[in-house]
PDB file of C-alpha atoms in Angstrom:
ATOM      1  CA  MET A   4      -4.849-297.918  89.231  1.00 73.00           C
ATOM      2  CA  LYS A   5      -3.387-294.599  88.174  1.00 90.00           C
ATOM      3  CA  LYS A   6      -2.497-291.837  90.607  1.00 95.00           C
ATOM      4  CA  ALA A   7      -2.498-288.153  89.719  1.00 98.00           C
ATOM      5  CA  ALA A   8      -0.387-285.296  91.052  1.00 98.00           C
ATOM      6  CA  VAL A   9      -2.491-282.256  90.211  1.00 98.00           C
ATOM      7  CA  PHE A  10      -0.914-278.807  90.474  1.00 98.00           C
ATOM      8  CA  ASP A  11      -2.261-275.308  90.567  1.00 97.00           C
ATOM      9  CA  VAL A  12       0.151-273.034  88.680  1.00 98.00           C
ATOM     10  CA  ASP A  13      -0.010-269.351  89.743  1.00 97.00           C
ATOM     11  CA  GLY A  14       1.625-268.958  93.146  1.00 98.00           C
ATOM     12  CA  THR A  15       2.314-272.703  93.344  1.00 98.00           C
ATOM     13  CA  LEU A  16       4.795-273.356  90.530  1.00 98.00           C
ATOM     14  CA  VAL A  17       5.310-269.809  89.197  1.00 98.00           C
ATOM     15  CA  ASP A  18       5.822-266.705  91.370  1.00 98.00           C
ATOM     16  CA  THR A  19       2.989-264.632  89.909  1.00 98.00           C
ATOM     17  CA  ASN A  20       0.467-263.886  92.658  1.00 98.00           C
ATOM     18  CA  HIS A  21       1.736-260.412  93.416  1.00 98.00           C
ATOM     19  CA  LEU A  22       1.965-259.595  89.718  1.00 98.00           C
ATOM     20  CA  HIS A  23      -1.732-260.475  89.512  1.00 98.00           C
ATOM     21  CA  VAL A  24      -2.412-258.247  92.531  1.00 98.00           C
ATOM     22  CA  VAL A  25      -0.747-255.251  90.887  1.00 98.00           C
ATOM     23  CA  ALA A  26      -2.474-255.888  87.535  1.00 98.00           C
ATOM     24  CA  TRP A  27      -5.911-256.217  89.147  1.00 98.00           C
ATOM     25  CA  TRP A  28      -5.326-253.180  91.392  1.00 98.00           C
ATOM     26  CA  GLU A  29      -4.427-251.070  88.351  1.00 98.00           C
ATOM     27  CA  ALA A  30      -7.389-252.399  86.345  1.00 98.00           C
ATOM     28  CA  PHE A  31      -9.740-251.460  89.187  1.00 98.00           C
ATOM     29  CA  ARG A  32      -8.057-248.058  89.607  1.00 98.00           C
ATOM     30  CA  GLN A  33      -8.413-247.237  85.926  1.00 98.00           C
ATOM     31  CA  ALA A  34     -12.122-248.061  86.157  1.00 98.00           C
ATOM     32  CA  GLY A  35     -12.601-245.799  89.174  1.00 97.00           C
ATOM     33  CA  HIS A  36     -12.670-248.458  91.905  1.00 97.00           C
ATOM     34  CA  ARG A  37     -10.561-248.228  95.050  1.00 97.00           C
ATOM     35  CA  VAL A  38      -9.719-251.762  96.133  1.00 98.00           C
ATOM     36  CA  ALA A  39      -7.029-252.525  98.708  1.00 98.00           C
ATOM     37  CA  MET A  40      -4.160-254.669  97.479  1.00 98.00           C
ATOM     38  CA  HIS A  41      -4.548-256.867 100.564  1.00 97.00           C
ATOM     39  CA  ASP A  42      -8.101-257.691  99.522  1.00 98.00           C
ATOM     40  CA  VAL A  43      -7.050-258.361  95.939  1.00 98.00           C
ATOM     41  CA  HIS A  44      -4.346-260.738  97.171  1.00 98.00           C
ATOM     42  CA  ARG A  45      -6.864-262.793  99.158  1.00 97.00           C
ATOM     43  CA  ALA A  46      -9.050-263.102  96.044  1.00 97.00           C
ATOM     44  CA  VAL A  47      -6.303-264.222  93.663  1.00 97.00           C
ATOM     45  CA  GLY A  48      -6.988-267.775  92.527  1.00 94.00           C
ATOM     46  CA  LEU A  49     -10.642-267.169  91.770  1.00 94.00           C
ATOM     47  CA  PRO A  50     -11.748-266.998  88.114  1.00 92.00           C
ATOM     48  CA  SER A  51     -11.817-263.403  86.862  1.00 94.00           C
ATOM     49  CA  GLY A  52     -15.585-262.962  87.005  1.00 93.00           C
ATOM     50  CA  ASP A  53     -15.785-264.444  90.497  1.00 94.00           C
ATOM     51  CA  LEU A  54     -12.863-262.317  91.674  1.00 97.00           C
ATOM     52  CA  ILE A  55     -14.605-259.154  90.509  1.00 97.00           C
ATOM     53  CA  THR A  56     -17.852-260.153  92.219  1.00 97.00           C
ATOM     54  CA  HIS A  57     -15.959-261.068  95.390  1.00 97.00           C
ATOM     55  CA  LEU A  58     -14.301-257.643  95.528  1.00 98.00           C
ATOM     56  CA  LEU A  59     -17.001-255.336  94.132  1.00 97.00           C
ATOM     57  CA  GLY A  60     -20.167-257.205  95.102  1.00 96.00           C
ATOM     58  CA  GLU A  61     -23.069-258.695  93.209  1.00 94.00           C
ATOM     59  CA  GLY A  62     -24.997-256.943  90.477  1.00 88.00           C
ATOM     60  CA  ARG A  63     -22.109-255.701  88.379  1.00 90.00           C
ATOM     61  CA  ASP A  64     -22.826-254.980  84.741  1.00 93.00           C
ATOM     62  CA  PRO A  65     -21.459-257.879  82.638  1.00 94.00           C
ATOM     63  CA  ALA A  66     -19.902-255.362  80.252  1.00 97.00           C
ATOM     64  CA  GLU A  67     -18.027-253.772  83.159  1.00 97.00           C
ATOM     65  CA  LYS A  68     -16.765-257.170  84.309  1.00 97.00           C
ATOM     66  CA  ASP A  69     -15.595-257.949  80.787  1.00 97.00           C
ATOM     67  CA  ALA A  70     -13.777-254.607  80.597  1.00 98.00           C
ATOM     68  CA  LEU A  71     -12.079-255.161  83.971  1.00 98.00           C
ATOM     69  CA  SER A  72     -11.012-258.666  82.975  1.00 97.00           C
ATOM     70  CA  ALA A  73      -9.631-257.394  79.671  1.00 97.00           C
ATOM     71  CA  ALA A  74      -7.701-254.621  81.431  1.00 98.00           C
ATOM     72  CA  HIS A  75      -6.215-257.096  83.899  1.00 98.00           C
ATOM     73  CA  LYS A  76      -5.241-259.451  81.089  1.00 97.00           C
ATOM     74  CA  ALA A  77      -3.528-256.664  79.159  1.00 98.00           C
ATOM     75  CA  LEU A  78      -1.643-255.397  82.210  1.00 98.00           C
ATOM     76  CA  TYR A  79      -0.582-258.857  83.344  1.00 98.00           C
ATOM     77  CA  GLY A  80       0.423-259.749  79.787  1.00 98.00           C
ATOM     78  CA  THR A  81       3.302-257.299  79.956  1.00 98.00           C
ATOM     79  CA  TYR A  82       5.057-259.772  82.286  1.00 98.00           C
ATOM     80  CA  PHE A  83       4.694-262.877  80.101  1.00 98.00           C
ATOM     81  CA  GLU A  84       8.304-262.970  78.912  1.00 97.00           C
ATOM     82  CA  ARG A  85       9.737-262.732  82.444  1.00 97.00           C
ATOM     83  CA  LEU A  86       7.505-264.853  84.658  1.00 98.00           C
ATOM     84  CA  PRO A  87       9.704-266.494  87.315  1.00 98.00           C
ATOM     85  CA  ALA A  88       9.285-270.153  88.179  1.00 98.00           C
ATOM     86  CA  LEU A  89       9.446-270.919  91.890  1.00 98.00           C
ATOM     87  CA  PRO A  90      12.512-272.837  93.130  1.00 97.00           C
ATOM     88  CA  ASP A  91      12.697-276.422  91.800  1.00 98.00           C
ATOM     89  CA  ALA A  92       9.194-276.309  90.277  1.00 98.00           C
ATOM     90  CA  GLY A  93      10.309-278.127  87.136  1.00 98.00           C
ATOM     91  CA  ARG A  94      12.456-280.626  89.060  1.00 98.00           C
ATOM     92  CA  LEU A  95       9.494-281.471  91.304  1.00 98.00           C
ATOM     93  CA  LEU A  96       7.251-282.257  88.329  1.00 98.00           C
ATOM     94  CA  ARG A  97       9.948-284.385  86.693  1.00 98.00           C
ATOM     95  CA  ARG A  98      10.593-286.307  89.908  1.00 98.00           C
ATOM     96  CA  LEU A  99       6.916-287.142  90.275  1.00 98.00           C
ATOM     97  CA  ASP A 100       6.623-288.134  86.625  1.00 97.00           C
ATOM     98  CA  GLY A 101       9.612-290.418  87.080  1.00 96.00           C
ATOM     99  CA  GLN A 102       7.969-292.017  90.108  1.00 96.00           C
ATOM    100  CA  GLY A 103       4.857-292.983  88.178  1.00 95.00           C
ATOM    101  CA  TRP A 104       2.559-290.065  88.941  1.00 97.00           C
ATOM    102  CA  SER A 105       0.391-288.616  86.190  1.00 98.00           C
ATOM    103  CA  VAL A 106       1.214-284.905  86.469  1.00 98.00           C
ATOM    104  CA  VAL A 107      -1.665-282.604  85.508  1.00 98.00           C
ATOM    105  CA  LEU A 108      -1.903-278.814  85.755  1.00 97.00           C
ATOM    106  CA  ALA A 109      -5.221-277.332  86.921  1.00 96.00           C
ATOM    107  CA  THR A 110      -5.369-273.605  86.295  1.00 92.00           C
ATOM    108  CA  SER A 111      -7.733-270.820  85.321  1.00 88.00           C
ATOM    109  CA  ALA A 112      -5.088-269.616  82.854  1.00 89.00           C
ATOM    110  CA  ASP A 113      -5.479-270.336  79.162  1.00 86.00           C
ATOM    111  CA  GLY A 114      -4.115-269.283  75.787  1.00 90.00           C
ATOM    112  CA  ALA A 115      -1.013-267.094  75.782  1.00 93.00           C
ATOM    113  CA  GLU A 116      -1.018-266.837  79.579  1.00 94.00           C
ATOM    114  CA  LEU A 117      -0.911-270.603  80.035  1.00 93.00           C
ATOM    115  CA  ALA A 118       1.808-270.884  77.402  1.00 95.00           C
ATOM    116  CA  ALA A 119       3.901-268.284  79.262  1.00 97.00           C
ATOM    117  CA  LEU A 120       3.467-270.127  82.554  1.00 97.00           C
ATOM    118  CA  ARG A 121       4.497-273.434  81.015  1.00 97.00           C
ATOM    119  CA  ARG A 122       7.574-271.809  79.469  1.00 97.00           C
ATOM    120  CA  ALA A 123       8.539-270.484  82.882  1.00 98.00           C
ATOM    121  CA  ILE A 124       8.235-273.921  84.508  1.00 98.00           C
ATOM    122  CA  GLY A 125      10.154-275.579  81.679  1.00 97.00           C
ATOM    123  CA  ALA A 126       8.955-279.119  82.353  1.00 98.00           C
ATOM    124  CA  ASP A 127       6.449-279.848  79.602  1.00 97.00           C
ATOM    125  CA  ASP A 128       7.988-283.284  79.186  1.00 97.00           C
ATOM    126  CA  ALA A 129       6.694-284.199  82.665  1.00 98.00           C
ATOM    127  CA  VAL A 130       3.159-282.803  82.250  1.00 98.00           C
ATOM    128  CA  MET A 131       0.672-285.254  80.755  1.00 97.00           C
ATOM    129  CA  ALA A 132      -2.278-282.860  80.561  1.00 96.00           C
ATOM    130  CA  THR A 133      -3.688-279.485  81.565  1.00 95.00           C
ATOM    131  CA  ALA A 134      -7.169-278.697  82.835  1.00 93.00           C
ATOM    132  CA  SER A 135      -7.600-275.042  81.885  1.00 82.00           C
ATOM    133  CA  ALA A 136     -10.380-272.493  82.237  1.00 74.00           C
ATOM    134  CA  ASP A 137     -11.791-273.593  78.882  1.00 76.00           C
ATOM    135  CA  ASP A 138     -12.400-277.130  80.153  1.00 84.00           C
ATOM    136  CA  VAL A 139     -14.786-276.480  83.040  1.00 86.00           C
ATOM    137  CA  ALA A 140     -18.011-274.610  83.735  1.00 85.00           C
ATOM    138  CA  ARG A 141     -16.931-273.471  87.212  1.00 91.00           C
ATOM    139  CA  GLY A 142     -13.550-272.524  88.585  1.00 90.00           C
ATOM    140  CA  LYS A 143     -12.111-273.011  92.060  1.00 93.00           C
ATOM    141  CA  PRO A 144     -13.293-273.296  94.819  1.00 94.00           C
ATOM    142  CA  ALA A 145     -15.706-275.563  92.918  1.00 94.00           C
ATOM    143  CA  PRO A 146     -14.164-279.019  92.454  1.00 95.00           C
ATOM    144  CA  ASP A 147     -14.567-278.931  88.663  1.00 95.00           C
ATOM    145  CA  PRO A 148     -10.916-278.135  87.727  1.00 95.00           C
ATOM    146  CA  VAL A 149      -9.573-280.900  89.968  1.00 96.00           C
ATOM    147  CA  GLU A 150     -12.199-283.385  88.811  1.00 96.00           C
ATOM    148  CA  ARG A 151     -11.369-282.566  85.191  1.00 96.00           C
ATOM    149  CA  ALA A 152      -7.677-283.125  85.919  1.00 97.00           C
ATOM    150  CA  LEU A 153      -8.450-286.547  87.399  1.00 97.00           C
ATOM    151  CA  GLU A 154     -10.571-287.383  84.367  1.00 96.00           C
ATOM    152  CA  LEU A 155      -7.708-286.488  82.041  1.00 96.00           C
ATOM    153  CA  ALA A 156      -5.329-288.658  84.078  1.00 97.00           C
ATOM    154  CA  GLY A 157      -7.758-291.532  84.479  1.00 97.00           C
ATOM    155  CA  ALA A 158      -7.024-291.464  88.223  1.00 97.00           C
ATOM    156  CA  GLU A 159      -9.107-292.061  91.336  1.00 96.00           C
ATOM    157  CA  PRO A 160      -9.477-289.231  93.886  1.00 97.00           C
ATOM    158  CA  GLU A 161      -8.343-291.281  96.872  1.00 96.00           C
ATOM    159  CA  ARG A 162      -5.012-292.036  95.158  1.00 95.00           C
ATOM    160  CA  SER A 163      -4.447-288.473  93.960  1.00 98.00           C
ATOM    161  CA  VAL A 164      -2.984-285.293  95.424  1.00 98.00           C
ATOM    162  CA  PHE A 165      -3.691-281.650  94.635  1.00 98.00           C
ATOM    163  CA  VAL A 166      -1.001-279.050  95.358  1.00 98.00           C
ATOM    164  CA  GLY A 167      -2.006-275.386  95.590  1.00 98.00           C
ATOM    165  CA  ASP A 168      -1.329-272.128  97.374  1.00 98.00           C
ATOM    166  CA  THR A 169      -4.746-270.594  98.155  1.00 98.00           C
ATOM    167  CA  VAL A 170      -7.787-271.413 100.248  1.00 98.00           C
ATOM    168  CA  TRP A 171      -9.693-271.687  96.950  1.00 97.00           C
ATOM    169  CA  ASP A 172      -7.313-274.468  95.885  1.00 97.00           C
ATOM    170  CA  MET A 173      -7.683-276.356  99.148  1.00 98.00           C
ATOM    171  CA  ARG A 174     -11.476-276.102  99.082  1.00 98.00           C
ATOM    172  CA  ALA A 175     -11.575-277.327  95.493  1.00 97.00           C
ATOM    173  CA  GLY A 176      -9.333-280.279  96.296  1.00 97.00           C
ATOM    174  CA  ALA A 177     -11.256-281.207  99.419  1.00 98.00           C
ATOM    175  CA  ARG A 178     -14.552-281.122  97.510  1.00 97.00           C
ATOM    176  CA  ALA A 179     -13.030-283.333  94.812  1.00 97.00           C
ATOM    177  CA  GLY A 180     -12.021-285.889  97.431  1.00 98.00           C
ATOM    178  CA  VAL A 181      -8.261-285.778  96.843  1.00 98.00           C
ATOM    179  CA  HIS A 182      -5.415-285.337  99.321  1.00 98.00           C
ATOM    180  CA  CYS A 183      -4.551-281.624  99.592  1.00 98.00           C
ATOM    181  CA  VAL A 184      -1.038-280.212  99.926  1.00 98.00           C
ATOM    182  CA  ALA A 185      -0.410-276.478 100.299  1.00 98.00           C
ATOM    183  CA  VAL A 186       2.595-274.262  99.674  1.00 98.00           C
ATOM    184  CA  LEU A 187       3.190-270.932 101.397  1.00 98.00           C
ATOM    185  CA  CYS A 188       4.858-269.191  98.439  1.00 98.00           C
ATOM    186  CA  GLY A 189       1.552-267.679  97.319  1.00 97.00           C
ATOM    187  CA  GLY A 190       1.450-265.604 100.494  1.00 97.00           C
ATOM    188  CA  ILE A 191      -1.498-267.194 102.327  1.00 98.00           C
ATOM    189  CA  PRO A 192      -0.870-268.101 106.015  1.00 97.00           C
ATOM    190  CA  ARG A 193      -0.580-271.731 107.083  1.00 98.00           C
ATOM    191  CA  PRO A 194      -3.614-271.695 109.461  1.00 98.00           C
ATOM    192  CA  GLU A 195      -5.942-270.533 106.671  1.00 98.00           C
ATOM    193  CA  LEU A 196      -4.677-273.211 104.307  1.00 98.00           C
ATOM    194  CA  GLU A 197      -5.052-275.917 106.939  1.00 98.00           C
ATOM    195  CA  ALA A 198      -8.553-274.748 107.832  1.00 98.00           C
ATOM    196  CA  ALA A 199      -9.484-274.999 104.140  1.00 98.00           C
ATOM    197  CA  GLY A 200      -8.344-278.628 103.911  1.00 98.00           C
ATOM    198  CA  ALA A 201      -4.545-278.804 103.596  1.00 98.00           C
ATOM    199  CA  GLU A 202      -3.180-282.071 105.003  1.00 98.00           C
ATOM    200  CA  ALA A 203       0.430-280.887 104.755  1.00 98.00           C
ATOM    201  CA  VAL A 204       2.032-277.482 104.177  1.00 98.00           C
ATOM    202  CA  PHE A 205       5.443-276.697 102.647  1.00 98.00           C
ATOM    203  CA  ARG A 206       7.287-273.447 101.979  1.00 98.00           C
ATOM    204  CA  ASN A 207       7.602-273.843  98.202  1.00 98.00           C
ATOM    205  CA  PRO A 208       8.219-276.504  95.515  1.00 98.00           C
ATOM    206  CA  ALA A 209      11.851-276.891  96.597  1.00 98.00           C
ATOM    207  CA  HIS A 210      10.802-277.653 100.168  1.00 98.00           C
ATOM    208  CA  LEU A 211       8.182-280.125  98.954  1.00 98.00           C
ATOM    209  CA  LEU A 212      10.744-281.826  96.715  1.00 98.00           C
ATOM    210  CA  ALA A 213      13.234-282.126  99.591  1.00 98.00           C
ATOM    211  CA  ALA A 214      10.559-283.597 101.889  1.00 97.00           C
ATOM    212  CA  LEU A 215       8.745-285.595  99.206  1.00 97.00           C
ATOM    213  CA  GLU A 216       8.953-288.956 100.951  1.00 96.00           C
ATOM    214  CA  GLU A 217       7.317-287.550 104.096  1.00 95.00           C
ATOM    215  CA  SER A 218       4.517-285.854 102.131  1.00 97.00           C
ATOM    216  CA  PRO A 219       1.271-287.289 100.741  1.00 97.00           C
ATOM    217  CA  LEU A 220       3.146-287.521  97.429  1.00 96.00           C
ATOM    218  CA  GLY A 221       5.622-289.945  98.964  1.00 92.00           C
ATOM    219  CA  ARG A 222       3.137-292.489 100.225  1.00 70.00           C
ATOM    220  CA  GLU A 223       3.422-295.970  98.765  1.00 54.00           C
ATOM    221  CA  GLU A 224       0.080-297.468  97.708  1.00 53.00           C
TER     222      GLU A 224
END
């Protein structure tokens, strides 16, 4: 039976969460909305439409949501050529691939953004598939992205692990029935990640790689 190591990307493998915060804050500011950066940070990881609803409330005009999403995309796109991978992100994926895991990315990014993230990680040879925003009807915290990743890998939930950095990631993984591992490099506190379903918490990909054998990704089955 196959086993899948499913990874969120933003804030988990690439150090982009605060770039998203700034881009969303500026998009909201340009549209006349005052939204605290702290609140934006806690919403990062949600699909764009859900993030806007979470921060501005229900009943927004769809055209306004589209305009805000487009503004965020344009602002964030200015960073595409300099997105920084987190320490040992690529080495972690290659190690897992070498140990027989099917490595799948599960992210709301697509198109040019996803391509930029993959360039930053630099480990395409270790990634068997990507479950992107185009592949699912609902984003995290719904389990759809993780379930799609498992489908692509042909893996069973009980033998698979999802690594992410937000409460939305942990809730998605828990609902999909996989083991959940969290990293702190996205800026969310350990207690919140554990309350959302994290079985183990590490500082960043480098820490997870160094402690791999003691993590859910090091279990022999």
